[in-house]
């Protein structure tokens, strides 16, 4: 999220009941290139803040309805999308209260009537801090992405499965929605490595992930590397029947695909084990483990029956919540 | 006879406004516009013996006057604010008359300035 404009200015919310002071604040800040929204008391400022995030708040102390101190506390207690830098304006005669202001959550204070160069300098300090916060957030986000990404294929990794699959399952159960899991394993992958080398194997893995990503819904479905040449595909809002159709399509296209490595064509096939449900009302027997184990069981069946095929199990709420075989297309080439 | 000191220190106000003459006129208009009402609020607070309303209204007027470098008038407003804060309005009537006189001078000054005298 980038909250500043292209020149690094941040929108500022001003709360000041004195119309003369408000006008001077507005104009001084606008001249500096900031977007300024000003209101005449803390209550209005907080109402506005709840609708729109402002990274900088400049507030007077004494105001009707809600004063600056109450505004500071309200903003600090509110779940905001980023850090809010609060500057409180104090009269010289209330200097004793500066400690109260800072303790209530203000980051800085400016004496009234303020001196424009001083105010501008204070805003610059606050922009430096917000800029620092932004770059830390960005770095954090990059680290987070790295921690859930498989470095070779750029699909998610097992850590992501552990983090997100239980959430997908809970959501599906709570809203009685469909959910399917698919384990896709490359058949005889060791042969690819042995025949063409590990670089070729790596390229096959990368391209298989591309095929998977191309055939699932970008914003809803996701895929993660489950093991060496095994990928988990999670399909919310999709029952086992739909998952089978998707798997069959993928199986077919991968089996026809020519992976080119150093001008040599490599042919591979994949096997797909599926588990899932159309809707369940109880979470009995349903967990990441049970769904993955079931998919794995059907994947194993595919291997036994000659590979390059799709097999699925499903849960039916009318039944005793045990996985049943799904009679399904189990194609050979 | 006119006072030797002007009710508004132009050098100081131009510093506060960073030399912005257009902003000065806007602020003068704002103050000319809001002052009568704020004075009325102060008067009714005194009449009703409402100390906290006096504190608030006088505080607000003092703020505006300070920004406009109207030192004398701001000081008088501050006296009234203190009376409100300390809940002692016994002399408030007298001080309010002084405030009205000082504010009138400030008003006159702003009006004159606007028409370029
Ligand atoms: Mg105020």
mmCIF file of N, CA and C in Angstrom, chain B residues 7-115:
data_model
loop_
_atom_site.group_PDB
_atom_site.id
_atom_site.type_symbol
_atom_site.label_atom_id
_atom_site.label_comp_id
_atom_site.label_asym_id
_atom_site.label_seq_id
_atom_site.Cartn_x
_atom_site.Cartn_y
_atom_site.Cartn_z
ATOM 1 N N UNK B 7 -3.560 48.093 16.919
ATOM 2 C CA UNK B 7 -4.122 46.900 17.573
ATOM 3 C C UNK B 7 -3.603 45.593 16.979
ATOM 4 N N UNK B 8 -3.099 45.655 15.744
ATOM 5 C CA UNK B 8 -2.525 44.446 15.146
ATOM 6 C C UNK B 8 -1.075 44.727 14.763
ATOM 7 N N UNK B 9 -0.189 43.872 15.194
ATOM 8 C CA UNK B 9 1.230 44.009 14.854
ATOM 9 C C UNK B 9 1.448 43.368 13.480
ATOM 10 N N UNK B 10 1.493 44.246 12.459
ATOM 11 C CA UNK B 10 1.549 43.736 11.085
ATOM 12 C C UNK B 10 2.802 42.912 10.796
ATOM 13 N N UNK B 11 3.900 43.310 11.422
ATOM 14 C CA UNK B 11 5.144 42.584 11.164
ATOM 15 C C UNK B 11 4.990 41.129 11.670
ATOM 16 N N UNK B 12 4.420 41.036 12.868
ATOM 17 C CA UNK B 12 4.261 39.705 13.466
ATOM 18 C C UNK B 12 3.261 38.849 12.679
ATOM 19 N N UNK B 13 2.145 39.468 12.286
ATOM 20 C CA UNK B 13 1.129 38.673 11.590
ATOM 21 C C UNK B 13 1.653 38.188 10.238
ATOM 22 N N UNK B 14 2.451 39.030 9.579
ATOM 23 C CA UNK B 14 2.990 38.591 8.283
ATOM 24 C C UNK B 14 3.981 37.443 8.458
ATOM 25 N N UNK B 15 4.618 37.406 9.615
ATOM 26 C CA UNK B 15 5.519 36.288 9.902
ATOM 27 C C UNK B 15 4.712 34.999 10.091
ATOM 28 N N UNK B 16 3.627 35.129 10.868
ATOM 29 C CA UNK B 16 2.774 33.961 11.121
ATOM 30 C C UNK B 16 2.197 33.430 9.801
ATOM 31 N N UNK B 17 1.885 34.352 8.885
ATOM 32 C CA UNK B 17 1.271 33.945 7.618
ATOM 33 C C UNK B 17 2.294 33.716 6.513
ATOM 34 N N UNK B 18 3.545 33.739 6.887
ATOM 35 C CA UNK B 18 4.597 33.469 5.912
ATOM 36 C C UNK B 18 4.553 34.456 4.743
ATOM 37 N N UNK B 19 4.152 35.708 5.047
ATOM 38 C CA UNK B 19 4.144 36.768 4.033
ATOM 39 C C UNK B 19 3.022 36.668 3.009
ATOM 40 N N UNK B 20 2.017 35.864 3.299
ATOM 41 C CA UNK B 20 0.941 35.650 2.332
ATOM 42 C C UNK B 20 -0.172 36.696 2.519
ATOM 43 N N UNK B 21 -0.178 37.727 1.635
ATOM 44 C CA UNK B 21 -1.144 38.837 1.796
ATOM 45 C C UNK B 21 -2.575 38.403 1.490
ATOM 46 N N UNK B 22 -2.700 37.505 0.535
ATOM 47 C CA UNK B 22 -4.018 37.002 0.179
ATOM 48 C C UNK B 22 -4.633 36.257 1.379
ATOM 49 N N UNK B 23 -3.774 35.458 2.027
ATOM 50 C CA UNK B 23 -4.216 34.726 3.211
ATOM 51 C C UNK B 23 -4.577 35.698 4.330
ATOM 52 N N UNK B 24 -3.830 36.803 4.427
ATOM 53 C CA UNK B 24 -4.122 37.808 5.455
ATOM 54 C C UNK B 24 -5.545 38.341 5.297
ATOM 55 N N UNK B 25 -5.902 38.667 4.054
ATOM 56 C CA UNK B 25 -7.255 39.187 3.807
ATOM 57 C C UNK B 25 -8.304 38.129 4.149
ATOM 58 N N UNK B 26 -8.013 36.901 3.754
ATOM 59 C CA UNK B 26 -8.953 35.810 4.069
ATOM 60 C C UNK B 26 -9.136 35.657 5.577
ATOM 61 N N UNK B 27 -8.024 35.771 6.311
ATOM 62 C CA UNK B 27 -8.100 35.643 7.775
ATOM 63 C C UNK B 27 -8.848 36.824 8.386
ATOM 64 N N UNK B 28 -8.597 38.016 7.863
ATOM 65 C CA UNK B 28 -9.322 39.199 8.343
ATOM 66 C C UNK B 28 -10.827 38.981 8.141
ATOM 67 N N UNK B 29 -11.194 38.501 6.956
ATOM 68 C CA UNK B 29 -12.611 38.250 6.671
ATOM 69 C C UNK B 29 -13.188 37.228 7.641
ATOM 70 N N UNK B 30 -12.411 36.186 7.875
ATOM 71 C CA UNK B 30 -12.850 35.125 8.775
ATOM 72 C C UNK B 30 -13.097 35.675 10.176
ATOM 73 N N UNK B 31 -12.153 36.504 10.633
ATOM 74 C CA UNK B 31 -12.264 37.056 11.982
ATOM 75 C C UNK B 31 -13.403 38.076 12.071
ATOM 76 N N UNK B 32 -13.518 38.935 11.045
ATOM 77 C CA UNK B 32 -14.614 39.926 11.011
ATOM 78 C C UNK B 32 -15.961 39.199 11.052
ATOM 79 N N UNK B 33 -15.989 38.093 10.404
ATOM 80 C CA UNK B 33 -17.190 37.300 10.303
ATOM 81 C C UNK B 33 -17.552 36.581 11.615
ATOM 82 N N UNK B 34 -16.516 36.010 12.264
ATOM 83 C CA UNK B 34 -16.801 35.182 13.443
ATOM 84 C C UNK B 34 -16.805 35.961 14.755
ATOM 85 N N UNK B 35 -16.135 37.122 14.777
ATOM 86 C CA UNK B 35 -15.974 37.843 16.043
ATOM 87 C C UNK B 35 -17.305 38.238 16.708
ATOM 88 N N UNK B 36 -18.259 38.811 15.960
ATOM 89 C CA UNK B 36 -19.503 39.215 16.626
ATOM 90 C C UNK B 36 -20.181 38.047 17.342
ATOM 91 N N UNK B 37 -20.172 36.893 16.692
ATOM 92 C CA UNK B 37 -20.838 35.739 17.308
ATOM 93 C C UNK B 37 -20.098 35.252 18.550
ATOM 94 N N UNK B 38 -18.771 35.212 18.448
ATOM 95 C CA UNK B 38 -17.996 34.766 19.611
ATOM 96 C C UNK B 38 -18.187 35.730 20.777
ATOM 97 N N UNK B 39 -18.209 37.035 20.466
ATOM 98 C CA UNK B 39 -18.435 38.027 21.530
ATOM 99 C C UNK B 39 -19.812 37.820 22.162
ATOM 100 N N UNK B 40 -20.801 37.504 21.320
ATOM 101 C CA UNK B 40 -22.153 37.254 21.838
ATOM 102 C C UNK B 40 -22.170 36.028 22.743
ATOM 103 N N UNK B 41 -21.395 35.023 22.367
ATOM 104 C CA UNK B 41 -21.302 33.805 23.189
ATOM 105 C C UNK B 41 -20.692 34.128 24.551
ATOM 106 N N UNK B 42 -19.650 34.961 24.520
ATOM 107 C CA UNK B 42 -18.989 35.344 25.770
ATOM 108 C C UNK B 42 -19.969 36.109 26.659
ATOM 109 N N UNK B 43 -20.663 37.063 26.022
ATOM 110 C CA UNK B 43 -21.618 37.886 26.787
ATOM 111 C C UNK B 43 -22.697 37.013 27.446
ATOM 112 N N UNK B 44 -23.256 36.102 26.680
ATOM 113 C CA UNK B 44 -24.342 35.307 27.263
ATOM 114 C C UNK B 44 -23.810 34.360 28.337
ATOM 115 N N UNK B 45 -22.562 33.868 28.164
ATOM 116 C CA UNK B 45 -21.968 33.026 29.218
ATOM 117 C C UNK B 45 -21.835 33.820 30.516
ATOM 118 N N UNK B 46 -21.410 35.088 30.387
ATOM 119 C CA UNK B 46 -21.259 35.923 31.592
ATOM 120 C C UNK B 46 -22.628 36.181 32.226
ATOM 121 N N UNK B 47 -23.599 36.527 31.374
ATOM 122 C CA UNK B 47 -24.936 36.816 31.890
ATOM 123 C C UNK B 47 -25.536 35.615 32.627
ATOM 124 N N UNK B 48 -25.255 34.435 32.075
ATOM 125 C CA UNK B 48 -25.820 33.229 32.697
ATOM 126 C C UNK B 48 -24.937 32.660 33.810
ATOM 127 N N UNK B 49 -23.791 33.325 34.004
ATOM 128 C CA UNK B 49 -22.857 32.828 35.017
ATOM 129 C C UNK B 49 -22.300 31.453 34.680
ATOM 130 N N UNK B 50 -22.224 31.153 33.375
ATOM 131 C CA UNK B 50 -21.734 29.836 32.934
ATOM 132 C C UNK B 50 -20.214 29.892 32.700
ATOM 133 N N UNK B 51 -19.469 29.460 33.706
ATOM 134 C CA UNK B 51 -18.009 29.597 33.672
ATOM 135 C C UNK B 51 -17.349 28.771 32.567
ATOM 136 N N UNK B 52 -17.823 27.542 32.371
ATOM 137 C CA UNK B 52 -17.134 26.705 31.375
ATOM 138 C C UNK B 52 -17.404 27.205 29.953
ATOM 139 N N UNK B 53 -18.625 27.724 29.693
ATOM 140 C CA UNK B 53 -18.889 28.308 28.371
ATOM 141 C C UNK B 53 -18.015 29.534 28.150
ATOM 142 N N UNK B 54 -17.836 30.311 29.223
ATOM 143 C CA UNK B 54 -16.981 31.496 29.112
ATOM 144 C C UNK B 54 -15.555 31.072 28.780
ATOM 145 N N UNK B 55 -15.085 30.060 29.480
ATOM 146 C CA UNK B 55 -13.738 29.528 29.246
ATOM 147 C C UNK B 55 -13.568 29.158 27.773
ATOM 148 N N UNK B 56 -14.525 28.377 27.262
ATOM 149 C CA UNK B 56 -14.431 27.901 25.875
ATOM 150 C C UNK B 56 -14.479 29.025 24.852
ATOM 151 N N UNK B 57 -15.482 29.907 24.996
ATOM 152 C CA UNK B 57 -15.658 30.969 24.003
ATOM 153 C C UNK B 57 -14.485 31.950 24.030
ATOM 154 N N UNK B 58 -14.041 32.327 25.233
ATOM 155 C CA UNK B 58 -12.931 33.277 25.344
ATOM 156 C C UNK B 58 -11.642 32.649 24.832
ATOM 157 N N UNK B 59 -11.499 31.330 25.058
ATOM 158 C CA UNK B 59 -10.313 30.615 24.573
ATOM 159 C C UNK B 59 -10.231 30.672 23.045
ATOM 160 N N UNK B 60 -11.389 30.448 22.426
ATOM 161 C CA UNK B 60 -11.438 30.427 20.964
ATOM 162 C C UNK B 60 -11.099 31.812 20.399
ATOM 163 N N UNK B 61 -11.695 32.847 20.999
ATOM 164 C CA UNK B 61 -11.430 34.214 20.522
ATOM 165 C C UNK B 61 -9.963 34.582 20.731
ATOM 166 N N UNK B 62 -9.444 34.212 21.889
ATOM 167 C CA UNK B 62 -8.041 34.481 22.180
ATOM 168 C C UNK B 62 -7.144 33.838 21.107
ATOM 169 N N UNK B 63 -7.484 32.617 20.712
ATOM 170 C CA UNK B 63 -6.715 31.913 19.691
ATOM 171 C C UNK B 63 -6.669 32.696 18.389
ATOM 172 N N UNK B 64 -7.858 33.068 17.889
ATOM 173 C CA UNK B 64 -7.930 33.820 16.626
ATOM 174 C C UNK B 64 -7.132 35.109 16.721
ATOM 175 N N UNK B 65 -7.308 35.836 17.840
ATOM 176 C CA UNK B 65 -6.637 37.126 17.999
ATOM 177 C C UNK B 65 -5.115 36.965 18.031
ATOM 178 N N UNK B 66 -4.670 35.875 18.656
ATOM 179 C CA UNK B 66 -3.222 35.619 18.713
ATOM 180 C C UNK B 66 -2.657 35.392 17.320
ATOM 181 N N UNK B 67 -3.396 34.610 16.512
ATOM 182 C CA UNK B 67 -2.930 34.356 15.151
ATOM 183 C C UNK B 67 -2.854 35.644 14.356
ATOM 184 N N UNK B 68 -3.751 36.588 14.679
ATOM 185 C CA UNK B 68 -3.746 37.865 13.968
ATOM 186 C C UNK B 68 -2.853 38.900 14.662
ATOM 187 N N UNK B 69 -2.038 38.440 15.598
ATOM 188 C CA UNK B 69 -1.091 39.299 16.319
ATOM 189 C C UNK B 69 -1.788 40.519 16.940
ATOM 190 N N UNK B 70 -3.036 40.296 17.406
ATOM 191 C CA UNK B 70 -3.762 41.355 18.100
ATOM 192 C C UNK B 70 -3.516 41.156 19.596
ATOM 193 N N UNK B 71 -2.305 41.505 20.014
ATOM 194 C CA UNK B 71 -1.820 41.188 21.356
ATOM 195 C C UNK B 71 -2.703 41.679 22.486
ATOM 196 N N UNK B 72 -3.064 42.992 22.459
ATOM 197 C CA UNK B 72 -3.838 43.555 23.575
ATOM 198 C C UNK B 72 -5.195 42.863 23.702
ATOM 199 N N UNK B 73 -5.898 42.778 22.588
ATOM 200 C CA UNK B 73 -7.221 42.145 22.616
ATOM 201 C C UNK B 73 -7.110 40.684 23.064
ATOM 202 N N UNK B 74 -6.064 39.987 22.591
ATOM 203 C CA UNK B 74 -5.878 38.587 22.975
ATOM 204 C C UNK B 74 -5.648 38.463 24.477
ATOM 205 N N UNK B 75 -4.866 39.400 25.026
ATOM 206 C CA UNK B 75 -4.615 39.360 26.473
ATOM 207 C C UNK B 75 -5.898 39.530 27.274
ATOM 208 N N UNK B 76 -6.760 40.452 26.803
ATOM 209 C CA UNK B 76 -8.017 40.674 27.520
ATOM 210 C C UNK B 76 -8.895 39.404 27.422
ATOM 211 N N UNK B 77 -8.918 38.809 26.241
ATOM 212 C CA UNK B 77 -9.697 37.574 26.074
ATOM 213 C C UNK B 77 -9.157 36.489 27.004
ATOM 214 N N UNK B 78 -7.843 36.472 27.145
ATOM 215 C CA UNK B 78 -7.212 35.482 28.017
ATOM 216 C C UNK B 78 -7.618 35.687 29.474
ATOM 217 N N UNK B 79 -7.745 36.976 29.859
ATOM 218 C CA UNK B 79 -8.197 37.260 31.242
ATOM 219 C C UNK B 79 -9.578 36.658 31.481
ATOM 220 N N UNK B 80 -10.442 36.825 30.473
ATOM 221 C CA UNK B 80 -11.798 36.276 30.621
ATOM 222 C C UNK B 80 -11.781 34.749 30.644
ATOM 223 N N UNK B 81 -10.945 34.188 29.820
ATOM 224 C CA UNK B 81 -10.806 32.722 29.785
ATOM 225 C C UNK B 81 -10.384 32.211 31.170
ATOM 226 N N UNK B 82 -9.416 32.910 31.769
ATOM 227 C CA UNK B 82 -8.926 32.503 33.088
ATOM 228 C C UNK B 82 -10.041 32.590 34.138
ATOM 229 N N UNK B 83 -10.830 33.662 34.028
ATOM 230 C CA UNK B 83 -11.957 33.797 34.967
ATOM 231 C C UNK B 83 -12.918 32.621 34.829
ATOM 232 N N UNK B 84 -13.154 32.239 33.590
ATOM 233 C CA UNK B 84 -14.036 31.101 33.349
ATOM 234 C C UNK B 84 -13.430 29.835 33.919
ATOM 235 N N UNK B 85 -12.163 29.645 33.673
ATOM 236 C CA UNK B 85 -11.481 28.433 34.113
ATOM 237 C C UNK B 85 -11.472 28.345 35.641
ATOM 238 N N UNK B 86 -11.242 29.529 36.271
ATOM 239 C CA UNK B 86 -11.168 29.543 37.737
ATOM 240 C C UNK B 86 -12.551 29.719 38.378
ATOM 241 N N UNK B 87 -13.561 29.803 37.542
ATOM 242 C CA UNK B 87 -14.947 29.945 37.995
ATOM 243 C C UNK B 87 -15.150 31.142 38.919
ATOM 244 N N UNK B 88 -14.518 32.234 38.518
ATOM 245 C CA UNK B 88 -14.685 33.474 39.284
ATOM 246 C C UNK B 88 -15.071 34.578 38.311
ATOM 247 N N UNK B 89 -16.371 34.818 38.180
ATOM 248 C CA UNK B 89 -16.850 35.762 37.172
ATOM 249 C C UNK B 89 -17.152 37.144 37.756
ATOM 250 N N UNK B 90 -16.694 37.408 38.977
ATOM 251 C CA UNK B 90 -17.089 38.662 39.644
ATOM 252 C C UNK B 90 -16.693 39.919 38.861
ATOM 253 N N UNK B 91 -15.528 39.864 38.199
ATOM 254 C CA UNK B 91 -15.092 41.048 37.448
ATOM 255 C C UNK B 91 -15.315 40.910 35.941
ATOM 256 N N UNK B 92 -15.988 39.848 35.551
ATOM 257 C CA UNK B 92 -16.118 39.534 34.129
ATOM 258 C C UNK B 92 -16.810 40.643 33.335
ATOM 259 N N UNK B 93 -17.833 41.276 33.930
ATOM 260 C CA UNK B 93 -18.548 42.353 33.244
ATOM 261 C C UNK B 93 -17.613 43.454 32.785
ATOM 262 N N UNK B 94 -16.788 43.909 33.736
ATOM 263 C CA UNK B 94 -15.831 44.981 33.424
ATOM 264 C C UNK B 94 -14.873 44.591 32.317
ATOM 265 N N UNK B 95 -14.309 43.389 32.467
ATOM 266 C CA UNK B 95 -13.320 42.940 31.487
ATOM 267 C C UNK B 95 -13.980 42.778 30.118
ATOM 268 N N UNK B 96 -15.245 42.330 30.134
ATOM 269 C CA UNK B 96 -15.941 42.158 28.858
ATOM 270 C C UNK B 96 -16.067 43.505 28.125
ATOM 271 N N UNK B 97 -16.356 44.598 28.862
ATOM 272 C CA UNK B 97 -16.419 45.919 28.208
ATOM 273 C C UNK B 97 -15.083 46.260 27.572
ATOM 274 N N UNK B 98 -14.009 45.998 28.324
ATOM 275 C CA UNK B 98 -12.674 46.271 27.768
ATOM 276 C C UNK B 98 -12.449 45.440 26.505
ATOM 277 N N UNK B 99 -12.856 44.161 26.577
ATOM 278 C CA UNK B 99 -12.682 43.276 25.419
ATOM 279 C C UNK B 99 -13.422 43.842 24.207
ATOM 280 N N UNK B 100 -14.653 44.319 24.424
ATOM 281 C CA UNK B 100 -15.431 44.864 23.313
ATOM 282 C C UNK B 100 -14.717 46.069 22.693
ATOM 283 N N UNK B 101 -14.174 46.936 23.557
ATOM 284 C CA UNK B 101 -13.442 48.108 23.037
ATOM 285 C C UNK B 101 -12.243 47.661 22.206
ATOM 286 N N UNK B 102 -11.471 46.710 22.737
ATOM 287 C CA UNK B 102 -10.265 46.245 22.035
ATOM 288 C C UNK B 102 -10.631 45.558 20.717
ATOM 289 N N UNK B 103 -11.691 44.792 20.755
ATOM 290 C CA UNK B 103 -12.109 44.093 19.540
ATOM 291 C C UNK B 103 -12.585 45.080 18.481
ATOM 292 N N UNK B 104 -13.210 46.156 18.943
ATOM 293 C CA UNK B 104 -13.654 47.172 17.992
ATOM 294 C C UNK B 104 -12.464 47.794 17.271
ATOM 295 N N UNK B 105 -11.405 48.034 18.047
ATOM 296 C CA UNK B 105 -10.180 48.595 17.440
ATOM 297 C C UNK B 105 -9.616 47.625 16.395
ATOM 298 N N UNK B 106 -9.624 46.358 16.766
ATOM 299 C CA UNK B 106 -9.102 45.343 15.840
ATOM 300 C C UNK B 106 -9.960 45.316 14.566
ATOM 301 N N UNK B 107 -11.284 45.352 14.767
ATOM 302 C CA UNK B 107 -12.213 45.356 13.625
ATOM 303 C C UNK B 107 -11.948 46.549 12.711
ATOM 304 N N UNK B 108 -11.867 47.728 13.333
ATOM 305 C CA UNK B 108 -11.607 48.954 12.565
ATOM 306 C C UNK B 108 -10.321 48.827 11.760
ATOM 307 N N UNK B 109 -9.305 48.323 12.458
ATOM 308 C CA UNK B 109 -8.002 48.180 11.801
ATOM 309 C C UNK B 109 -8.115 47.285 10.571
ATOM 310 N N UNK B 110 -8.816 46.164 10.740
ATOM 311 C CA UNK B 110 -8.936 45.207 9.633
ATOM 312 C C UNK B 110 -9.748 45.811 8.475
ATOM 313 N N UNK B 111 -10.828 46.499 8.825
ATOM 314 C CA UNK B 111 -11.652 47.147 7.792
ATOM 315 C C UNK B 111 -10.818 48.169 7.022
ATOM 316 N N UNK B 112 -10.070 48.982 7.770
ATOM 317 C CA UNK B 112 -9.251 50.016 7.130
ATOM 318 C C UNK B 112 -8.207 49.367 6.231
ATOM 319 N N UNK B 113 -7.580 48.335 6.745
ATOM 320 C CA UNK B 113 -6.528 47.659 5.975
ATOM 321 C C UNK B 113 -7.095 47.137 4.656
ATOM 322 N N UNK B 114 -8.307 46.576 4.749
ATOM 323 C CA UNK B 114 -8.918 45.959 3.558
ATOM 324 C C UNK B 114 -9.201 46.979 2.461
ATOM 325 N N UNK B 115 -9.621 48.178 2.871
ATOM 326 C CA UNK B 115 -9.893 49.174 1.816
ATOM 327 C C UNK B 115 -8.643 49.964 1.462
#
